Coordinates of C-alpha atoms and ligand atoms in Angstrom, one line a residue:
M1 CA 13.6 11.3 -21.6
K2 CA 10.3 13.1 -21.3
T3 CA 6.7 12.0 -21.9
L4 CA 3.3 13.6 -22.3
A5 CA 0.8 11.4 -20.4
I6 CA -3.0 11.1 -20.9
E7 CA -5.5 9.5 -18.6
T8 CA -9.3 9.2 -19.3
S9 CA -10.2 5.7 -18.1
C10 CA -13.0 6.7 -15.8
D11 CA -14.1 10.0 -14.3
D12 CA -10.9 12.1 -14.3
T13 CA -9.4 13.8 -17.3
S14 CA -5.8 14.1 -16.5
L15 CA -2.7 15.3 -18.4
S16 CA 0.9 15.3 -17.2
V17 CA 4.5 15.9 -18.4
V18 CA 6.9 13.5 -16.6
S19 CA 10.6 13.2 -17.1
Y20 CA 13.2 10.5 -16.3
N21 CA 16.7 11.6 -15.7
D22 CA 19.5 9.9 -13.7
G23 CA 17.1 7.5 -11.9
N24 CA 14.6 10.3 -11.0
F25 CA 11.0 10.4 -12.1
V26 CA 10.0 14.1 -12.1
V27 CA 6.4 15.2 -12.5
E28 CA 7.0 18.5 -14.2
K29 CA 3.3 19.3 -14.9
L30 CA 0.0 17.8 -13.9
I31 CA -3.5 19.1 -14.5
S32 CA -6.7 17.2 -14.0
F33 CA -10.4 17.7 -14.2
A34 CA -12.5 15.6 -11.7
Q35 CA -16.0 14.8 -12.8
I36 CA -17.3 14.2 -9.2
D37 CA -20.0 16.9 -9.3
L38 CA -21.2 15.8 -12.7
H39 CA -22.0 12.3 -11.5
A40 CA -23.0 13.1 -7.9
P41 CA -26.8 13.4 -8.6
Y42 CA -26.8 9.8 -10.0
G43 CA -24.9 8.1 -7.1
G44 CA -22.3 6.6 -9.5
V45 CA -20.4 7.3 -12.7
V46 CA -22.6 7.6 -15.8
P47 CA -20.5 6.4 -18.8
E48 CA -22.1 8.6 -21.4
L49 CA -21.6 11.7 -19.3
A50 CA -18.1 10.7 -18.5
N51 CA -17.3 10.3 -22.2
R52 CA -18.7 13.7 -23.2
S53 CA -17.0 15.5 -20.4
H54 CA -13.6 13.9 -21.4
T55 CA -14.2 15.1 -25.0
D56 CA -15.1 18.6 -23.8
K57 CA -12.1 19.0 -21.5
I58 CA -9.2 17.2 -23.1
I59 CA -8.2 19.8 -25.7
R60 CA -8.6 22.7 -23.2
L61 CA -6.4 20.9 -20.7
L62 CA -3.9 20.1 -23.4
E63 CA -3.7 23.9 -24.3
E64 CA -3.3 24.7 -20.6
L65 CA -0.4 22.2 -20.3
G66 CA 1.5 23.9 -23.1
G67 CA -0.4 23.2 -26.3
N68 CA 1.7 23.2 -29.5
D69 CA 4.9 23.9 -27.6
L70 CA 4.8 20.5 -26.0
K71 CA 6.0 18.9 -29.2
D72 CA 9.5 20.3 -28.8
E73 CA 9.6 19.2 -25.2
I74 CA 8.5 15.6 -25.2
D75 CA 10.0 12.4 -26.7
F76 CA 6.8 10.2 -26.7
I77 CA 3.2 10.0 -25.5
S78 CA 1.8 7.6 -22.8
V79 CA -1.9 6.9 -22.6
T80 CA -4.1 4.7 -20.5
A81 CA -5.5 2.1 -23.0
Y82 CA -7.1 -0.5 -20.7
P83 CA -9.0 -1.3 -18.5
G84 CA -11.7 1.3 -18.0
L85 CA -14.9 2.6 -19.5
P86 CA -14.6 1.9 -23.2
G87 CA -16.0 5.2 -24.4
A88 CA -13.9 7.1 -22.0
L89 CA -10.7 5.3 -23.0
V90 CA -11.4 6.0 -26.6
V91 CA -11.1 9.8 -26.0
G92 CA -7.6 9.5 -24.5
V93 CA -6.3 6.9 -27.0
T94 CA -7.7 8.8 -30.0
T95 CA -6.1 12.1 -28.8
A96 CA -2.8 10.3 -28.1
T97 CA -2.8 8.6 -31.5
M98 CA -3.6 11.7 -33.4
L99 CA -1.0 13.8 -31.6
G100 CA 1.6 11.0 -32.1
R101 CA 0.8 10.8 -35.9
M102 CA 0.9 14.6 -36.4
R103 CA 4.0 15.2 -34.3
N104 CA 5.8 12.0 -35.2
K105 CA 6.0 10.8 -31.6
P106 CA 5.6 7.1 -30.6
V107 CA 2.7 6.2 -28.4
V108 CA 2.9 3.8 -25.4
E109 CA -0.3 2.2 -24.2
V110 CA -0.4 1.7 -20.5
N111 CA -2.5 -0.5 -18.3
H112 CA -4.3 1.5 -15.6
I113 CA -3.7 -1.1 -12.8
M114 CA 0.0 -1.4 -13.7
W115 CA 0.6 2.3 -13.2
H116 CA -1.0 2.0 -9.7
V117 CA 1.6 -0.6 -9.0
F118 CA 4.4 1.8 -10.0
S119 CA 2.8 4.9 -8.4
I120 CA 5.4 4.9 -5.7
L121 CA 7.9 6.2 -8.3
P122 CA 6.7 9.7 -9.3
D123 CA 8.9 12.4 -7.6
R124 CA 11.2 9.6 -6.4
N125 CA 14.3 7.7 -7.6
I126 CA 14.2 4.2 -9.1
D127 CA 16.5 3.2 -6.3
I128 CA 13.6 2.8 -3.9
L129 CA 12.3 -0.1 -5.9
H130 CA 13.9 -3.4 -5.0
T131 CA 12.5 -6.8 -6.1
P132 CA 10.8 -8.9 -5.1
Y133 CA 8.3 -6.1 -4.7
I134 CA 4.8 -6.6 -3.3
C135 CA 2.1 -4.1 -4.0
M136 CA -1.5 -4.0 -2.9
T137 CA -3.8 -1.8 -5.1
V138 CA -6.9 -0.7 -3.2
S139 CA -9.5 1.5 -4.8
G140 CA -13.2 1.7 -5.6
G141 CA -13.0 -0.6 -8.6
H142 CA -10.0 -2.9 -7.9
N143 CA -8.3 -4.5 -5.0
D144 CA -5.4 -6.9 -5.8
I145 CA -2.0 -8.0 -4.7
Y146 CA 0.9 -8.0 -7.2
L147 CA 4.3 -9.6 -7.1
V148 CA 6.8 -7.6 -9.2
G149 CA 10.1 -9.1 -10.3
K150 CA 12.9 -7.9 -12.6
I151 CA 13.1 -9.6 -16.0
E152 CA 16.7 -10.8 -16.5
V153 CA 17.8 -10.9 -20.1
D154 CA 19.8 -14.1 -19.8
G155 CA 18.7 -15.2 -16.4
E156 CA 16.0 -17.7 -15.4
N157 CA 13.2 -15.2 -15.9
K158 CA 13.8 -14.6 -19.6
R159 CA 12.6 -11.5 -21.3
S160 CA 9.4 -12.2 -23.2
E161 CA 9.8 -13.0 -26.9
G162 CA 9.3 -10.1 -29.2
S163 CA 10.3 -7.5 -26.8
L164 CA 13.3 -5.5 -27.9
K165 CA 16.2 -4.0 -26.0
R166 CA 16.2 -0.2 -26.0
N167 CA 19.5 0.1 -27.8
D168 CA 18.8 -2.7 -30.3
P169 CA 20.0 -1.2 -33.7
Q170 CA 17.2 -3.0 -35.5
R171 CA 14.6 -1.4 -33.5
S172 CA 12.5 1.1 -35.4
E173 CA 9.9 3.3 -33.8
D174 CA 7.3 1.1 -35.2
Q175 CA 8.8 -2.0 -33.6
W176 CA 8.9 0.0 -30.4
R177 CA 5.2 0.2 -30.2
W178 CA 5.1 -3.5 -30.2
A179 CA 8.0 -3.9 -27.9
A180 CA 5.9 -2.0 -25.3
W181 CA 3.3 -4.7 -25.7
A182 CA 5.4 -7.8 -25.0
T183 CA 4.0 -10.8 -26.8
D184 CA 2.6 -12.5 -23.7
D185 CA 0.3 -9.6 -23.1
S186 CA -2.7 -10.7 -25.0
R187 CA -5.7 -8.3 -25.2
H188 CA -7.5 -10.3 -22.6
K189 CA -4.6 -10.2 -20.2
R190 CA -4.1 -6.5 -20.8
N191 CA -7.7 -5.9 -19.6
H192 CA -7.8 -8.5 -16.8
L193 CA -5.2 -10.6 -15.2
A194 CA -6.3 -13.8 -13.6
I195 CA -4.5 -15.1 -10.4
G196 CA -1.1 -16.4 -11.4
E197 CA -1.0 -14.5 -14.7
S198 CA 1.6 -11.9 -15.3
I199 CA 2.2 -8.9 -17.6
S200 CA 5.4 -7.1 -18.4
V201 CA 6.1 -3.4 -17.8
G202 CA 9.5 -2.6 -19.3
N203 CA 12.0 -4.7 -17.5
Y204 CA 9.6 -5.7 -14.8
S205 CA 7.2 -8.6 -14.7
V206 CA 4.0 -8.0 -12.7
K207 CA 2.1 -11.1 -11.5
K208 CA -1.3 -11.1 -9.8
I209 CA -1.2 -13.2 -6.7
G210 CA -4.4 -12.1 -4.9
Q211 CA -7.6 -10.3 -5.3
T212 CA -11.0 -9.5 -3.7
L213 CA -13.5 -12.2 -4.6
D214 CA -16.4 -9.7 -4.4
D215 CA -16.3 -6.0 -3.4
A216 CA -13.2 -3.9 -3.6
A217 CA -12.4 -2.2 -0.2
G218 CA -13.3 1.3 -1.6
E219 CA -16.6 -0.1 -2.9
A220 CA -17.4 -1.5 0.5
F221 CA -16.5 1.9 2.1
D222 CA -18.9 3.6 -0.3
K223 CA -21.8 1.1 0.3
V224 CA -21.5 1.3 4.1
S225 CA -21.3 5.1 3.9
R226 CA -24.4 5.1 1.8
M227 CA -26.2 2.9 4.4
L228 CA -25.3 5.4 7.1
W229 CA -25.5 8.8 5.5
G230 CA -26.8 8.5 1.9
P231 CA -24.8 9.3 -1.3
N232 CA -21.0 9.6 -1.6
P233 CA -18.2 10.6 -0.8
G234 CA -17.9 7.3 1.0
G235 CA -14.4 6.5 2.1
V236 CA -13.4 10.0 3.1
R237 CA -16.6 10.4 5.1
I238 CA -16.1 7.2 7.0
S239 CA -12.4 7.9 7.8
E240 CA -13.2 11.4 9.0
L241 CA -16.2 10.4 11.2
A242 CA -14.4 7.3 12.5
K243 CA -12.2 9.7 14.4
K244 CA -15.1 10.6 16.7
W245 CA -15.7 7.0 17.9
T246 CA -16.2 5.9 21.4
I247 CA -16.2 2.3 22.8
D248 CA -19.6 0.8 22.0
E249 CA -20.7 -2.7 22.8
R250 CA -23.7 -2.5 20.5
V251 CA -21.3 -2.5 17.5
D252 CA -20.0 -5.9 16.8
L253 CA -18.4 -6.3 13.4
R254 CA -15.9 -9.1 12.4
A255 CA -13.7 -9.4 9.4
S256 CA -14.0 -12.6 7.6
F257 CA -11.8 -14.6 5.2
L258 CA -8.6 -14.0 7.1
A259 CA -7.2 -17.5 6.9
A260 CA -8.9 -18.8 3.8
E261 CA -7.7 -18.5 0.2
E262 CA -4.2 -17.3 1.0
F263 CA -3.9 -13.9 -0.7
N264 CA -7.5 -13.4 -1.7
F265 CA -10.0 -11.4 0.3
S266 CA -13.7 -10.6 0.6
F267 CA -15.5 -7.6 1.9
S268 CA -19.2 -8.3 1.1
G269 CA -19.7 -10.3 4.4
L270 CA -18.5 -7.4 6.4
K271 CA -20.7 -5.0 4.4
S272 CA -23.7 -7.3 5.0
Q273 CA -23.0 -7.3 8.8
V274 CA -23.5 -3.6 8.8
H275 CA -26.7 -4.0 7.0
Y276 CA -28.0 -6.6 9.5
L277 CA -26.8 -4.6 12.4
L278 CA -28.9 -1.6 11.2
G279 CA -31.9 -3.9 10.7
K280 CA -31.4 -5.2 14.3
Y281 CA -31.3 -1.6 15.7
A282 CA -34.5 -0.8 13.8
E283 CA -36.3 -3.8 15.2
T284 CA -35.2 -3.2 18.8
G285 CA -35.8 0.6 18.7
V286 CA -32.1 1.6 19.0
V287 CA -31.7 5.2 17.7
V288 CA -28.9 5.4 15.2
D289 CA -27.6 8.9 16.1
D290 CA -24.4 10.6 14.9
Q291 CA -22.3 8.9 17.7
L292 CA -23.5 5.4 16.9
K293 CA -22.8 6.1 13.2
A294 CA -19.3 7.2 14.0
N295 CA -18.8 4.0 16.1
I296 CA -20.0 1.8 13.2
A297 CA -17.7 3.7 10.8
Y298 CA -14.8 3.2 13.1
M299 CA -15.3 -0.6 13.6
F300 CA -15.9 -1.1 9.9
Q301 CA -12.7 0.8 9.0
E302 CA -10.7 -1.2 11.7
E303 CA -11.9 -4.5 10.3
V304 CA -11.1 -3.5 6.6
A305 CA -7.7 -2.3 7.7
H306 CA -7.1 -5.5 9.6
V307 CA -7.8 -7.7 6.5
L308 CA -5.8 -5.5 4.2
A309 CA -2.8 -5.4 6.6
K310 CA -2.9 -9.1 7.3
K311 CA -3.0 -10.1 3.6
L312 CA -0.4 -7.6 2.5
V313 CA 2.1 -8.5 5.2
H314 CA 1.5 -12.3 4.7
A315 CA 2.3 -11.9 1.0
A316 CA 5.4 -9.8 1.8
E317 CA 6.6 -12.4 4.2
H318 CA 5.8 -15.3 1.8
Y319 CA 7.7 -13.8 -1.1
K320 CA 10.5 -12.2 1.1
A321 CA 9.7 -8.8 -0.4
K322 CA 12.3 -6.1 -0.4
T323 CA 9.8 -3.4 -1.2
I324 CA 6.2 -3.2 0.0
S325 CA 3.6 -0.7 -1.0
L326 CA 0.0 0.3 -0.8
A327 CA -1.5 2.1 -3.8
G328 CA -4.8 3.4 -5.1
W329 CA -7.1 6.0 -3.6
V330 CA -8.0 3.9 -0.5
S331 CA -4.2 4.0 0.3
A332 CA -4.8 7.6 1.2
N333 CA -6.5 6.3 4.4
L334 CA -4.1 7.0 7.2
R335 CA -5.5 4.4 9.6
I336 CA -5.0 1.6 7.0
R337 CA -1.4 2.7 6.5
E338 CA -0.9 2.7 10.2
R339 CA -2.3 -0.8 10.6
V340 CA 0.0 -2.2 7.9
T341 CA 3.0 -0.5 9.5
E342 CA 2.1 -1.8 12.9
L343 CA 1.8 -5.4 11.6
L344 CA 5.1 -5.1 9.6
E345 CA 6.9 -3.9 12.8
K346 CA 5.4 -6.8 14.8
T347 CA 6.1 -9.6 12.3
Q348 CA 9.5 -8.7 10.8
Q349 CA 12.8 -8.6 12.6
T350 CA 14.1 -5.8 10.5
P351 CA 10.9 -4.2 9.3
I352 CA 10.8 -3.0 5.7
P353 CA 9.0 0.4 5.7
L354 CA 5.6 0.6 3.9
L355 CA 5.9 2.8 0.8
T356 CA 2.9 4.8 -0.4
P357 CA 2.8 7.3 -3.3
A358 CA 4.9 10.4 -2.6
K359 CA 1.8 12.7 -2.7
F360 CA -1.9 12.1 -1.9
V361 CA -2.7 13.0 -5.5
Y362 CA -0.7 10.1 -6.8
C363 CA -3.0 7.7 -4.9
T364 CA -5.9 8.8 -7.1
D365 CA -6.3 8.3 -10.9
N366 CA -4.0 10.8 -12.5
A367 CA -1.7 11.1 -15.6
A368 CA 1.6 11.5 -13.6
M369 CA 1.6 7.7 -13.1
I370 CA 0.7 6.9 -16.7
G371 CA 3.8 8.9 -17.6
T372 CA 5.9 7.0 -15.1
A373 CA 4.7 3.6 -16.3
G374 CA 5.2 4.8 -19.9
L375 CA 8.8 5.8 -19.1
L376 CA 9.4 2.4 -17.5
M377 CA 8.0 0.7 -20.7
R378 CA 10.0 2.9 -23.0
N379 CA 13.2 3.0 -21.1
E380 CA 13.8 -0.7 -20.9
V381 CA 17.3 -0.4 -19.5
L382 CA 15.8 0.5 -16.1
Ligands
KG4_401 O1 -8.9 4.9 -7.3 P1 -10.4 5.2 -7.3 O2 -10.8 6.5 -7.9 O3 -11.2 4.1 -7.9 C1 -10.9 3.3 -9.0 O4 -10.0 3.7 -9.8 O5 -11.6 2.3 -9.1 O6 -10.8 5.1 -5.8 C2 -12.0 5.6 -5.3 C3 -12.3 4.9 -4.0 C4 -13.8 5.2 -3.5 O7 -14.4 4.0 -3.3 C5 -13.5 6.0 -2.2 O8 -14.6 5.8 -1.3 C6 -12.2 5.5 -1.7 O9 -11.5 5.3 -2.9 N1 -11.5 6.3 -0.8 C7 -11.2 6.0 0.5 C8 -10.6 7.1 1.1 N2 -10.5 8.1 0.1 C9 -11.0 7.6 -1.0 N3 -11.5 4.9 1.2 C10 -11.1 4.9 2.5 N4 -10.5 5.9 3.1 C11 -10.2 7.1 2.5 N5 -9.6 8.1 3.1
ZN402 ZN1 -7.5 3.5 -10.3

């Protein structure tokens, strides 16, 4: 089974062809256009510019990917439908719907956050995923913890009403579309899951068990980077310059919220501490040179990593997870991966290895993961 996948939820126009065969998810093609330079002068994503750039690029990328010939290659189309910038999503969804209608291919609408949850699968085999599975998604716009279980058809965890088995003889292509949107997935839930709510992705149920109560970790990285050096790229700059740190008593930052609220977290306190620290230096005449900035970057990264590791490992222990992963662009941060691994090794007798996406590019927003989630939704026997 093979899908053409389309992602336009924010500032990346990305297209991919992903296949599923014998348990393997293979990313056969992946091309993307990142709008970073377009938004850089404004210090953040400008929705109108993003929408226009998606419109400008999507057909060209489609041509590059194979154009008309794709119709013989693919079985269906997967597209990010929510959540994201409304005008940006419309570009992808309209393109997918038009192609689907013209080429008589079903369209599967995928939730952006859900594909981060399954982003450990591209270029890997489904065998790596055992449930209960705990995933922490960490990026600029979201930072959550999800518990993933397998939906048993006749077991306790019944398949949601309205969803159809793949080989159901009564199932037409039209029903299919609705099967992908199981009945419990209301429009509100597809856009935003509250703590304790779940959504189905094929034969998996994904439940949100924790979230940041204010800034996402990536957002905090960006804001602290801006305080130290001006405009983005935040996270990457902090992680690079943190490598130059030296022990410095002047930098005293403490993570908060470690014991409270179980699996929720908060980063705005830590971000404010950096702000106050810089204020204190200004008052007392401390020169904030490159070395001091590197030391602040290091301490900040350590404390964020400490919170993420603690909450992820706590959730994994609580739910006796058999698979544990970190996903989203911040998961590209090697120090954060290291802290989680250290803590897993310290707390578990037989440590379960931390899984991250097979390639760095799968940490970012890209269509390979939309295709993977689409295949999971379509191929409900998985
Ligand atoms: O996944 P993404 O594009 O955002 C959303 O979909 O919301 O993630 C972007 C975020 C930015 O906040 C960026 O600073 C952060 O990921 N980031 C990092 C690193 N690389 C990117 N944060 C920490 N360390 C990194 N190496
Ligand atoms: Zn994302």
